[in-house]
Short mmCIF file of C-alpha atoms and ligand atoms in Angstrom, two decimals:
data_model
loop_
_atom_site.label_atom_id
_atom_site.label_comp_id
_atom_site.label_asym_id
_atom_site.label_seq_id
_atom_site.Cartn_x
_atom_site.Cartn_y
_atom_site.Cartn_z
CA MET B 1 -85.57 -83.45 -55.67
CA SER B 2 -87.29 -87.17 -57.41
CA ALA B 3 -90.11 -86.70 -59.82
CA PRO B 4 -93.12 -84.27 -59.34
CA ASN B 5 -95.64 -87.15 -59.85
CA ILE B 6 -95.58 -90.72 -62.43
CA GLU B 7 -97.38 -89.40 -65.54
CA THR B 8 -93.98 -86.90 -65.83
CA ILE B 9 -92.06 -90.44 -66.28
CA VAL B 10 -94.67 -90.96 -68.60
CA SER B 11 -93.67 -88.72 -70.57
CA LEU B 12 -90.05 -89.03 -70.76
CA SER B 13 -90.54 -92.21 -71.13
CA LYS B 14 -92.32 -92.10 -74.48
CA ARG B 15 -90.20 -89.23 -75.25
CA ARG B 16 -86.72 -90.67 -74.76
CA GLY B 17 -87.55 -94.54 -75.49
CA PHE B 18 -87.68 -95.91 -72.32
CA VAL B 19 -91.98 -97.41 -72.33
CA TYR B 20 -94.40 -96.84 -75.29
CA PRO B 21 -97.91 -97.72 -75.41
CA ALA B 22 -98.38 -100.78 -76.35
CA SER B 23 -100.21 -102.10 -79.61
CA ASP B 24 -100.19 -97.58 -79.99
CA ILE B 25 -100.97 -98.29 -83.35
CA TYR B 26 -103.92 -100.06 -83.40
CA GLY B 27 -105.29 -97.87 -80.02
CA GLY B 28 -103.34 -99.11 -77.35
CA LEU B 29 -104.18 -102.42 -74.91
CA GLY B 30 -105.49 -100.93 -71.09
CA SER B 31 -101.99 -101.01 -69.56
CA SER B 32 -100.17 -102.68 -71.74
CA TRP B 33 -96.39 -101.60 -72.10
CA ASP B 34 -93.72 -102.29 -74.49
CA TYR B 35 -89.77 -101.94 -72.82
CA GLY B 36 -87.75 -99.34 -75.92
CA PRO B 37 -83.90 -99.07 -76.07
CA LEU B 38 -83.50 -97.64 -73.05
CA GLY B 39 -86.19 -99.16 -71.04
CA VAL B 40 -85.42 -102.84 -71.39
CA GLU B 41 -81.28 -101.88 -70.62
CA LEU B 42 -82.51 -100.84 -67.80
CA ALA B 43 -84.72 -103.22 -66.72
CA ASN B 44 -81.92 -105.26 -67.63
CA SER B 45 -79.48 -103.70 -65.68
CA ILE B 46 -81.95 -103.65 -62.10
CA LYS B 47 -82.78 -107.15 -62.77
CA ASN B 48 -78.89 -108.16 -62.93
CA SER B 49 -77.97 -106.53 -60.19
CA TRP B 50 -79.87 -108.23 -57.91
CA TRP B 51 -79.11 -111.46 -59.23
CA ARG B 52 -75.86 -110.85 -58.82
CA TRP B 53 -76.79 -109.47 -55.62
CA VAL B 54 -78.81 -112.58 -54.54
CA VAL B 55 -76.93 -115.07 -56.42
CA TYR B 56 -73.59 -114.77 -56.92
CA GLU B 57 -72.89 -112.65 -54.17
CA ARG B 58 -74.23 -114.98 -51.57
CA ASP B 59 -73.29 -118.80 -50.64
CA ASP B 60 -76.82 -119.75 -49.88
CA ILE B 61 -78.85 -119.22 -53.18
CA GLU B 62 -79.68 -121.25 -57.09
CA GLY B 63 -81.03 -119.56 -59.52
CA LEU B 64 -83.91 -121.20 -61.50
CA ASP B 65 -86.23 -120.66 -64.80
CA SER B 66 -88.76 -122.64 -64.19
CA ALA B 67 -92.30 -122.49 -66.80
CA ILE B 68 -95.06 -119.96 -67.16
CA ILE B 69 -97.76 -122.64 -68.00
CA GLN B 70 -97.04 -125.10 -65.10
CA ASN B 71 -99.50 -128.27 -64.57
CA ARG B 72 -103.55 -126.94 -64.12
CA LEU B 73 -102.78 -129.18 -59.98
CA VAL B 74 -100.12 -126.13 -58.91
CA TRP B 75 -103.14 -123.86 -59.01
CA LYS B 76 -105.50 -125.97 -57.15
CA TYR B 77 -103.38 -127.02 -55.17
CA SER B 78 -101.65 -123.71 -53.99
CA GLY B 79 -104.73 -122.39 -53.36
CA HIS B 80 -104.82 -120.14 -56.17
CA GLU B 81 -107.35 -121.65 -58.41
CA ALA B 82 -110.23 -121.56 -55.56
CA THR B 83 -108.65 -117.98 -54.02
CA PHE B 84 -106.82 -115.59 -55.97
CA SER B 85 -109.53 -112.77 -56.67
CA ASP B 86 -110.45 -109.63 -56.07
CA PRO B 87 -113.76 -108.65 -54.34
CA LEU B 88 -115.36 -106.98 -58.23
CA VAL B 89 -118.43 -104.52 -57.69
CA ASP B 90 -120.09 -102.59 -60.53
CA CYS B 91 -121.56 -98.25 -60.37
CA ARG B 92 -124.77 -98.52 -61.59
CA ASP B 93 -124.96 -95.44 -62.67
CA CYS B 94 -121.79 -94.85 -64.55
CA LYS B 95 -120.83 -99.06 -65.23
CA THR B 96 -117.59 -99.03 -64.00
CA ARG B 97 -116.23 -102.18 -62.88
CA LEU B 98 -114.62 -101.60 -59.68
CA ARG B 99 -112.30 -103.34 -57.03
CA GLU B 100 -114.41 -103.01 -53.52
CA ASP B 101 -110.91 -102.87 -51.17
CA LYS B 102 -110.03 -100.14 -52.83
CA LEU B 103 -112.55 -98.11 -52.98
CA ASP B 104 -113.33 -94.81 -50.42
CA LYS B 105 -116.23 -94.93 -47.56
CA ASN B 106 -118.79 -92.03 -48.07
CA ASP B 107 -119.76 -90.22 -44.59
CA ASP B 108 -122.42 -92.68 -43.60
CA GLY B 109 -120.18 -95.56 -44.59
CA LYS B 110 -121.35 -96.01 -47.80
CA LEU B 111 -119.28 -97.02 -50.83
CA VAL B 112 -118.25 -94.73 -53.61
CA CYS B 113 -117.45 -94.98 -56.86
CA SER B 114 -113.97 -93.99 -57.21
CA ASN B 115 -115.23 -93.04 -61.56
CA CYS B 116 -118.46 -90.79 -60.94
CA GLY B 117 -119.40 -90.47 -57.17
CA SER B 118 -122.49 -92.63 -57.02
CA THR B 119 -122.83 -94.80 -53.77
CA ASN B 120 -125.35 -97.18 -56.44
CA LEU B 121 -123.48 -100.25 -56.72
CA THR B 122 -123.81 -103.86 -57.23
CA GLU B 123 -123.08 -106.54 -55.17
CA SER B 124 -119.32 -107.82 -54.41
CA ARG B 125 -118.51 -110.87 -56.11
CA PRO B 126 -114.91 -112.66 -56.25
CA PHE B 127 -113.01 -112.27 -59.59
CA ASN B 128 -110.52 -115.02 -60.13
CA LEU B 129 -107.02 -112.75 -61.47
CA MET B 130 -105.60 -115.66 -63.55
CA PHE B 131 -105.44 -115.70 -67.03
CA ARG B 132 -106.92 -118.79 -68.38
CA THR B 133 -105.75 -120.48 -71.90
CA THR B 134 -106.10 -124.13 -73.33
CA VAL B 135 -103.10 -126.42 -74.21
CA GLY B 136 -102.55 -128.68 -77.06
CA ALA B 137 -105.71 -129.28 -79.64
CA ALA B 138 -108.26 -128.50 -77.35
CA SER B 139 -111.79 -129.04 -78.88
CA SER B 140 -113.03 -125.88 -77.87
CA ASP B 141 -112.45 -122.66 -75.06
CA ASP B 142 -114.44 -124.19 -72.47
CA ASP B 143 -111.95 -128.00 -73.13
CA GLU B 144 -112.16 -128.24 -69.38
CA SER B 145 -109.21 -130.97 -69.56
CA ALA B 146 -107.47 -129.03 -71.70
CA LEU B 147 -107.30 -125.45 -68.85
CA ALA B 148 -104.51 -124.32 -68.46
CA TYR B 149 -102.76 -121.14 -66.75
CA LEU B 150 -100.64 -118.38 -67.45
CA ARG B 151 -98.77 -118.62 -63.52
CA PRO B 152 -100.38 -115.54 -61.58
CA GLU B 153 -96.89 -115.38 -59.79
CA THR B 154 -92.99 -117.28 -60.04
CA ALA B 155 -93.61 -118.05 -56.94
CA GLN B 156 -95.26 -121.84 -57.21
CA GLY B 157 -92.54 -122.69 -59.85
CA ILE B 158 -89.91 -122.87 -56.90
CA PHE B 159 -91.73 -124.80 -54.58
CA THR B 160 -92.89 -127.33 -56.99
CA ASN B 161 -88.70 -127.78 -57.35
CA PHE B 162 -87.15 -127.53 -53.88
CA VAL B 163 -86.94 -131.30 -53.80
CA ASN B 164 -85.12 -131.50 -57.66
CA VAL B 165 -82.83 -128.20 -55.96
CA LEU B 166 -82.11 -130.12 -52.84
CA ASN B 167 -81.08 -133.12 -54.66
CA THR B 168 -79.13 -131.92 -57.03
CA SER B 169 -76.39 -128.69 -55.49
CA ARG B 170 -76.65 -130.58 -52.19
CA ARG B 171 -77.77 -127.91 -50.49
CA LYS B 172 -78.91 -128.43 -46.93
CA LEU B 173 -80.79 -125.86 -44.63
CA PRO B 174 -81.01 -122.84 -45.04
CA PHE B 175 -81.01 -121.78 -48.56
CA GLY B 176 -83.10 -120.17 -51.24
CA ILE B 177 -84.23 -120.43 -55.10
CA ALA B 178 -84.58 -117.19 -56.53
CA GLN B 179 -86.31 -117.17 -60.01
CA ILE B 180 -86.78 -113.55 -62.42
CA GLY B 181 -89.33 -113.93 -65.08
CA LYS B 182 -93.07 -112.63 -66.17
CA ALA B 183 -96.68 -113.17 -64.33
CA PHE B 184 -99.56 -112.06 -65.38
CA ARG B 185 -102.44 -111.45 -63.59
CA ASN B 186 -105.82 -110.25 -64.64
CA GLU B 187 -105.95 -106.93 -62.80
CA VAL B 188 -109.79 -105.64 -62.85
CA THR B 189 -108.54 -102.14 -62.34
CA PRO B 190 -104.44 -101.62 -63.33
CA GLY B 191 -103.75 -98.05 -64.15
CA ASN B 192 -100.70 -96.30 -62.86
CA PHE B 193 -98.02 -96.35 -66.14
CA ILE B 194 -95.86 -99.52 -65.26
CA PHE B 195 -97.24 -99.53 -62.08
CA ARG B 196 -99.94 -101.87 -62.30
CA THR B 197 -100.53 -104.24 -64.94
CA ARG B 198 -101.94 -107.24 -66.47
CA GLU B 199 -98.15 -108.81 -67.52
CA PHE B 200 -95.31 -108.09 -65.69
CA GLU B 201 -91.99 -108.90 -64.03
CA GLN B 202 -91.28 -110.37 -60.92
CA MET B 203 -87.79 -111.32 -59.14
CA GLU B 204 -88.71 -113.49 -56.59
CA ILE B 205 -87.09 -115.71 -53.16
CA GLU B 206 -88.38 -118.32 -51.68
CA TYR B 207 -85.28 -118.65 -48.47
CA PHE B 208 -85.73 -122.07 -47.12
CA CYS B 209 -85.25 -122.89 -43.79
CA ARG B 210 -85.84 -124.25 -39.91
CA PRO B 211 -89.06 -122.39 -38.86
CA GLU B 212 -87.00 -121.20 -35.17
CA ASP B 213 -85.16 -119.91 -37.55
CA ALA B 214 -87.58 -117.79 -39.73
CA PRO B 215 -88.74 -114.29 -37.63
CA ALA B 216 -84.78 -113.47 -37.58
CA ILE B 217 -84.21 -114.77 -40.89
CA HIS B 218 -87.08 -112.23 -42.34
CA GLN B 219 -85.52 -109.29 -40.45
CA GLU B 220 -82.59 -109.82 -42.09
CA TRP B 221 -84.17 -109.73 -46.03
CA LEU B 222 -86.33 -107.00 -44.89
CA ASP B 223 -82.07 -105.50 -43.71
CA GLY B 224 -81.11 -106.40 -46.79
CA PHE B 225 -83.57 -105.21 -49.81
CA ASP B 226 -83.67 -101.35 -47.93
CA GLN B 227 -80.28 -101.59 -48.88
CA TRP B 228 -80.38 -103.10 -51.92
CA ILE B 229 -82.94 -100.78 -53.11
CA GLY B 230 -80.60 -97.38 -51.80
CA SER B 231 -77.72 -98.94 -54.02
CA LEU B 232 -80.29 -98.26 -56.60
CA GLY B 233 -80.29 -95.11 -55.64
CA VAL B 234 -84.00 -94.37 -54.42
CA SER B 235 -83.35 -92.84 -51.29
CA ALA B 236 -85.15 -93.63 -47.93
CA SER B 237 -86.91 -90.92 -47.91
CA ASN B 238 -89.26 -92.32 -50.12
CA LEU B 239 -89.22 -95.89 -49.05
CA LYS B 240 -91.16 -97.36 -45.72
CA HIS B 241 -92.16 -100.03 -43.99
CA TYR B 242 -96.14 -101.38 -43.51
CA GLU B 243 -96.48 -104.10 -41.88
CA GLN B 244 -99.89 -106.35 -42.47
CA THR B 245 -102.47 -105.62 -39.71
CA LYS B 246 -103.94 -109.67 -39.48
CA GLU B 247 -106.56 -108.90 -41.33
CA GLU B 248 -104.56 -108.40 -44.58
CA LEU B 249 -102.40 -111.52 -44.55
CA ALA B 250 -102.75 -113.76 -46.74
CA HIS B 251 -103.52 -117.52 -45.80
CA TYR B 252 -99.64 -118.63 -45.62
CA SER B 253 -98.93 -115.88 -44.04
CA GLU B 254 -97.08 -115.43 -39.94
CA ARG B 255 -96.19 -112.22 -41.03
CA THR B 256 -95.88 -109.67 -44.12
CA VAL B 257 -94.50 -106.46 -44.56
CA ASP B 258 -94.49 -104.10 -47.61
CA ILE B 259 -91.27 -101.76 -48.90
CA LEU B 260 -93.72 -98.91 -49.82
CA TYR B 261 -92.48 -95.70 -52.43
CA ARG B 262 -92.98 -92.59 -52.63
CA PHE B 263 -95.32 -93.43 -55.66
CA PHE B 264 -98.01 -90.64 -55.41
CA PRO B 265 -95.85 -87.28 -54.95
CA GLU B 266 -98.78 -85.12 -55.89
CA ARG B 267 -101.12 -86.29 -53.06
CA GLU B 268 -102.16 -83.10 -50.61
CA ASP B 269 -103.03 -86.49 -48.09
CA GLU B 270 -99.53 -87.98 -47.11
CA SER B 271 -100.76 -90.70 -45.88
CA LYS B 272 -102.23 -91.70 -49.57
CA GLN B 273 -98.66 -90.79 -51.50
CA TRP B 274 -97.56 -94.84 -50.33
CA ASP B 275 -98.26 -98.29 -52.42
CA GLU B 276 -96.27 -101.27 -52.09
CA LEU B 277 -93.11 -101.54 -54.17
CA MET B 278 -92.29 -105.02 -52.82
CA GLY B 279 -93.36 -107.47 -50.12
CA ILE B 280 -91.27 -109.52 -47.74
CA ALA B 281 -93.57 -112.51 -46.09
CA ASN B 282 -92.94 -115.62 -43.61
CA ARG B 283 -95.33 -118.38 -45.66
CA THR B 284 -94.48 -120.96 -43.09
CA ASP B 285 -95.16 -124.52 -44.26
CA TYR B 286 -97.28 -124.28 -46.32
CA ASP B 287 -96.89 -124.03 -49.63
CA LEU B 288 -94.29 -127.56 -49.25
CA ARG B 289 -96.76 -129.11 -47.59
CA VAL B 290 -99.65 -128.29 -49.81
CA HIS B 291 -97.97 -129.49 -52.89
CA SER B 292 -96.80 -132.90 -50.45
CA LYS B 293 -98.43 -136.13 -51.25
CA LYS B 294 -97.92 -137.52 -47.12
CA PRO B 295 -100.29 -134.78 -45.01
CA GLU B 296 -103.13 -135.17 -43.61
CA ASP B 297 -106.02 -132.94 -42.56
CA ALA B 298 -107.79 -133.76 -39.25
CA GLU B 299 -110.17 -136.49 -40.43
CA GLY B 300 -106.52 -138.27 -41.72
CA LYS B 301 -108.00 -137.86 -45.77
CA ARG B 302 -104.89 -136.58 -47.79
CA ILE B 303 -104.25 -132.99 -48.01
CA ASN B 304 -103.05 -134.05 -52.16
CA SER B 305 -104.29 -136.87 -53.24
CA ASP B 306 -102.47 -135.62 -57.15
CA SER B 307 -98.70 -135.44 -55.98
CA THR B 308 -96.21 -137.84 -56.39
CA GLU B 309 -93.41 -136.28 -54.12
CA ASP B 310 -92.96 -135.52 -50.20
CA LEU B 311 -91.01 -131.86 -50.17
CA SER B 312 -90.05 -132.98 -46.97
CA TYR B 313 -86.28 -131.76 -45.62
CA PHE B 314 -84.08 -134.57 -43.66
CA ASP B 315 -81.97 -133.00 -41.16
CA PRO B 316 -78.95 -135.75 -40.86
CA GLN B 317 -77.65 -133.77 -37.32
CA THR B 318 -80.72 -133.88 -35.75
CA ASN B 319 -82.44 -136.60 -37.51
CA GLU B 320 -85.49 -134.72 -37.72
CA ARG B 321 -88.13 -134.88 -41.30
CA PHE B 322 -90.21 -131.23 -41.20
CA TYR B 323 -91.32 -128.92 -43.79
CA PRO B 324 -89.22 -126.35 -43.90
CA TYR B 325 -90.49 -122.41 -43.74
CA ILE B 326 -90.06 -120.02 -46.32
CA ILE B 327 -88.91 -116.64 -46.01
CA GLU B 328 -89.97 -115.11 -49.50
CA PRO B 329 -89.08 -111.25 -50.77
CA SER B 330 -91.21 -110.63 -53.85
CA THR B 331 -90.38 -107.69 -56.06
CA GLY B 332 -91.58 -106.31 -59.08
CA VAL B 333 -89.42 -105.40 -61.71
CA ASN B 334 -91.25 -102.72 -63.51
CA ARG B 335 -92.05 -101.36 -60.28
CA THR B 336 -88.81 -101.45 -59.96
CA LEU B 337 -87.67 -99.54 -62.31
CA LEU B 338 -90.33 -96.85 -61.97
CA ALA B 339 -89.06 -96.18 -58.99
CA VAL B 340 -85.35 -95.69 -59.48
CA MET B 341 -86.95 -93.05 -62.44
CA MET B 342 -88.89 -90.93 -60.77
CA ASP B 343 -86.19 -90.72 -57.88
CA ALA B 344 -83.11 -89.97 -60.19
CA TYR B 345 -86.09 -87.42 -61.92
CA GLU B 346 -84.46 -84.26 -61.38
CA GLU B 347 -85.19 -80.71 -63.06
CA ARG B 348 -82.06 -77.71 -62.43
CA THR B 349 -81.94 -74.57 -64.29
CA ASN B 350 -79.01 -73.42 -66.98
CA ASP B 351 -77.33 -70.78 -67.02
CA LYS B 352 -79.37 -69.16 -69.44
CA GLY B 353 -82.20 -69.62 -67.02
CA GLU B 354 -83.24 -72.61 -69.50
CA VAL B 355 -84.86 -75.14 -67.14
CA ARG B 356 -82.87 -78.77 -68.28
CA VAL B 357 -84.05 -82.51 -66.87
CA ILE B 358 -81.24 -84.95 -65.37
CA LEU B 359 -81.87 -88.28 -64.62
CA LYS B 360 -79.39 -89.52 -62.16
CA LEU B 361 -78.73 -92.43 -62.75
CA LYS B 362 -76.44 -94.62 -60.61
CA PRO B 363 -73.52 -95.08 -63.08
CA GLU B 364 -73.78 -99.33 -63.19
CA LEU B 365 -77.98 -98.38 -64.04
CA ALA B 366 -77.34 -96.09 -66.61
CA PRO B 367 -78.57 -97.19 -70.25
CA ILE B 368 -75.29 -95.56 -72.01
CA LYS B 369 -72.13 -94.96 -69.36
CA ALA B 370 -71.52 -92.36 -71.89
CA ALA B 371 -72.17 -90.23 -75.17
CA VAL B 372 -68.72 -89.29 -77.60
CA LEU B 373 -69.87 -86.06 -79.80
CA PRO B 374 -67.88 -84.24 -82.08
CA LEU B 375 -67.84 -80.76 -82.15
CA ALA B 376 -67.53 -79.99 -85.32
CA LYS B 377 -70.22 -82.50 -87.44
CA ASN B 378 -68.10 -81.31 -90.66
CA LYS B 379 -64.41 -81.57 -89.59
CA PRO B 380 -63.52 -85.34 -91.34
CA GLU B 381 -60.45 -85.14 -88.84
CA ILE B 382 -62.87 -84.33 -85.79
CA VAL B 383 -65.53 -86.57 -86.51
CA GLU B 384 -63.18 -89.63 -87.21
CA MET B 385 -61.46 -89.29 -84.04
CA ALA B 386 -65.04 -89.18 -82.42
CA ARG B 387 -66.34 -92.05 -83.83
CA LYS B 388 -63.16 -94.22 -83.85
CA ILE B 389 -63.41 -93.35 -79.65
CA LYS B 390 -66.31 -94.82 -79.87
CA LYS B 391 -65.33 -98.23 -80.61
CA ASP B 392 -62.57 -97.90 -78.30
CA LEU B 393 -64.78 -98.00 -75.52
CA GLN B 394 -67.44 -100.39 -76.84
CA PRO B 395 -66.19 -103.69 -75.44
CA SER B 396 -65.50 -102.36 -71.64
CA MET B 397 -68.61 -100.19 -71.75
CA ARG B 398 -71.76 -99.40 -73.62
CA ALA B 399 -70.91 -96.49 -75.02
CA VAL B 400 -72.82 -94.25 -78.25
CA TYR B 401 -72.12 -91.53 -81.58
CA ASP B 402 -74.17 -88.42 -81.35
CA ASP B 403 -73.65 -85.88 -84.17
CA THR B 404 -77.60 -84.88 -85.06
CA GLY B 405 -77.60 -81.72 -82.58
CA GLY B 406 -76.10 -78.36 -81.73
CA ILE B 407 -73.72 -79.10 -79.02
CA GLY B 408 -76.03 -77.66 -76.28
CA LYS B 409 -78.72 -79.84 -77.44
CA LEU B 410 -76.79 -83.28 -77.55
CA TYR B 411 -75.39 -82.95 -73.06
CA ALA B 412 -79.43 -82.01 -72.22
CA ARG B 413 -80.58 -85.44 -74.28
CA GLN B 414 -77.62 -87.18 -72.44
CA ASP B 415 -78.71 -85.33 -69.25
CA GLU B 416 -82.03 -86.10 -70.03
CA ILE B 417 -81.83 -89.97 -70.12
CA GLY B 418 -78.94 -90.42 -67.06
CA THR B 419 -75.41 -90.39 -69.37
CA PRO B 420 -72.91 -90.06 -67.10
CA PHE B 421 -70.27 -88.59 -68.89
CA CYS B 422 -70.11 -86.90 -72.37
CA VAL B 423 -66.79 -86.70 -73.93
CA THR B 424 -66.39 -84.21 -76.69
CA VAL B 425 -64.18 -83.86 -79.72
CA ASP B 426 -63.05 -80.83 -80.19
CA HIS B 427 -59.94 -78.54 -82.96
CA GLU B 428 -58.07 -79.15 -79.95
CA SER B 429 -58.27 -82.15 -80.03
CA LEU B 430 -56.21 -82.83 -83.05
CA VAL B 431 -53.35 -81.06 -81.84
CA ASP B 432 -53.51 -82.62 -77.98
CA ASN B 433 -55.22 -86.26 -78.29
CA ALA B 434 -57.44 -85.35 -75.99
CA VAL B 435 -61.05 -84.89 -75.54
CA THR B 436 -63.38 -82.75 -73.36
CA VAL B 437 -64.84 -85.14 -70.45
CA ARG B 438 -68.14 -83.46 -69.00
CA ASP B 439 -70.16 -84.85 -65.37
CA ARG B 440 -73.85 -85.21 -65.73
CA ASP B 441 -74.18 -84.12 -62.20
CA THR B 442 -71.79 -81.61 -61.68
CA TRP B 443 -71.93 -80.48 -65.50
CA ASN B 444 -67.93 -80.03 -64.52
CA GLN B 445 -65.53 -81.02 -67.74
CA ASP B 446 -61.79 -82.07 -67.40
CA ARG B 447 -59.59 -82.34 -69.94
CA VAL B 448 -58.53 -86.09 -70.28
CA ALA B 449 -56.06 -87.84 -72.31
CA VAL B 450 -57.44 -89.99 -75.47
CA ASP B 451 -54.98 -93.08 -73.93
CA ALA B 452 -56.14 -92.43 -70.53
CA LEU B 453 -60.23 -91.71 -71.61
CA LYS B 454 -60.99 -95.49 -70.79
CA SER B 455 -59.47 -95.90 -66.72
CA TYR B 456 -60.60 -92.39 -66.21
CA LEU B 457 -64.38 -93.36 -66.89
CA ALA B 458 -64.14 -96.99 -65.73
CA GLU B 459 -62.96 -95.52 -62.68
CA ARG B 460 -66.01 -92.87 -62.23
CA LEU B 461 -68.63 -95.74 -63.41
CA GLY B 462 -67.42 -98.19 -60.67
N1 GAP Z 1 -95.82 -114.44 -54.59
C1 GAP Z 1 -95.35 -113.45 -53.49
C2 GAP Z 1 -96.24 -112.78 -54.87
O1 GAP Z 1 -96.41 -112.83 -55.79
P1 GAP Z 1 -97.69 -109.99 -54.29
O2 GAP Z 1 -97.28 -109.31 -52.89
O3 GAP Z 1 -99.13 -110.55 -55.25
O4 GAP Z 1 -96.46 -110.91 -54.32
C3 GAP Z 1 -94.81 -109.27 -55.64
O5 GAP Z 1 -96.15 -109.43 -55.47
C4 GAP Z 1 -95.07 -108.06 -56.70
O6 GAP Z 1 -94.92 -108.26 -57.99
C5 GAP Z 1 -95.67 -106.33 -56.01
O7 GAP Z 1 -95.15 -106.08 -54.61
C6 GAP Z 1 -95.55 -106.08 -56.84
O8 GAP Z 1 -94.06 -105.32 -56.81
C7 GAP Z 1 -95.13 -107.03 -57.64
N2 GAP Z 1 -96.57 -106.82 -59.14
C8 GAP Z 1 -97.65 -107.58 -58.37
N3 GAP Z 1 -97.99 -106.90 -58.98
C9 GAP Z 1 -98.72 -106.78 -59.76
C10 GAP Z 1 -98.97 -105.76 -61.22
N4 GAP Z 1 -100.43 -106.47 -61.57
N5 GAP Z 1 -98.49 -105.24 -61.92
C11 GAP Z 1 -97.21 -104.95 -62.03
N6 GAP Z 1 -96.31 -105.55 -60.62
C12 GAP Z 1 -97.05 -106.63 -59.75
#
């Protein structure tokens, strides 16, 4: 089982402290979200899992953290200034602003407003998605010489650092550069909770290789990401691949495969249940060429008259100089978190007929690994023992102490936030120096000696 819809996760997130609407006390700000105590832990665990997998467990990837605000020329030559836009239409009847490419057509082939059903729409016009800002003490907000952008993807900071990383880390092809960071897009129609927002986080790898190796490496990354997403607990039945058509491909891409997740299981039309979790593109040699000073167009004119560097690669074995191809697996942190939460969501009826929510997060992702609960909070010896156990666990795992309710309520609360184990200290514990450990998924209970508790939990948390 997984969540029946995104709304279920929105309400769980707000209730338990995963994600809150941003600026809520001032009425909110469309599609901005703050990550609460549990949400920040879950997001960090997802990022750590990704970083560990790509940077630490492989021999061919270096990490990077490039600036959000770059020289405007980066966005000129990447093509974003000219082409990073969505087709915008306005509904003349209800005044809603819409993305043309997301609208359905009626039987006559006319676009239909998704808000009021009207076909009375304006002509489409491009709307650039980059957020503008000014750098330094600009004379005014329109001062073109101070104009800069918030990056709409982390990728470009990787391309511009290709030669720096190549030289300083003495790499040879194939190798990759990985980066996690915020990206900003002034989306026309953000929505569906954290699925599409104007501020979000990406985990991107730019993997540099010889052109002839690119197709096979592309496939290897696809297989690798299927496995990594699976390792986060997302079931294969809620994932599928989508091969972008020639018309859909970005101008730089030879092949792009999206990994889709079933974000909208409530939709009757099965084909509309899916949307993009991440994409893996073969970007060819486009990026390193456009940021290099040497390449010329058909008329012999430099395509980049501002770059001071040539981002080509010299292969000492073949004595060839060329621009490497790039395979780019690009993943959204926020969409991954949403998919992980939706897939982990389960409802179960207990023997009293009450419906309980269990978030079956993989133990390594669970924000809290163990909750230590005193059975009687008015018995000082029990409270003291429980607090000591929590303190002893703390250096090796995130543990909490909670005595703010009856034991049934405390268990339910921990199940709902995905805590794999509850450790209960009872009257008997004072005699046998043992505790009851309850498993979130099976609700089975084991009696475990306090001395053996750390290793018992460590073994099961993996
Ligand atoms: N460098 C390539 C690139 O940025 P993209 O398909 O535009 O490709 C990659 O974005 C991933 O970033 C998406 O698959 C998605 O997970 C995430 N993403 C993109 N726009 C987003 C938005 N507005 N809100 C949340 N996540 C977004």
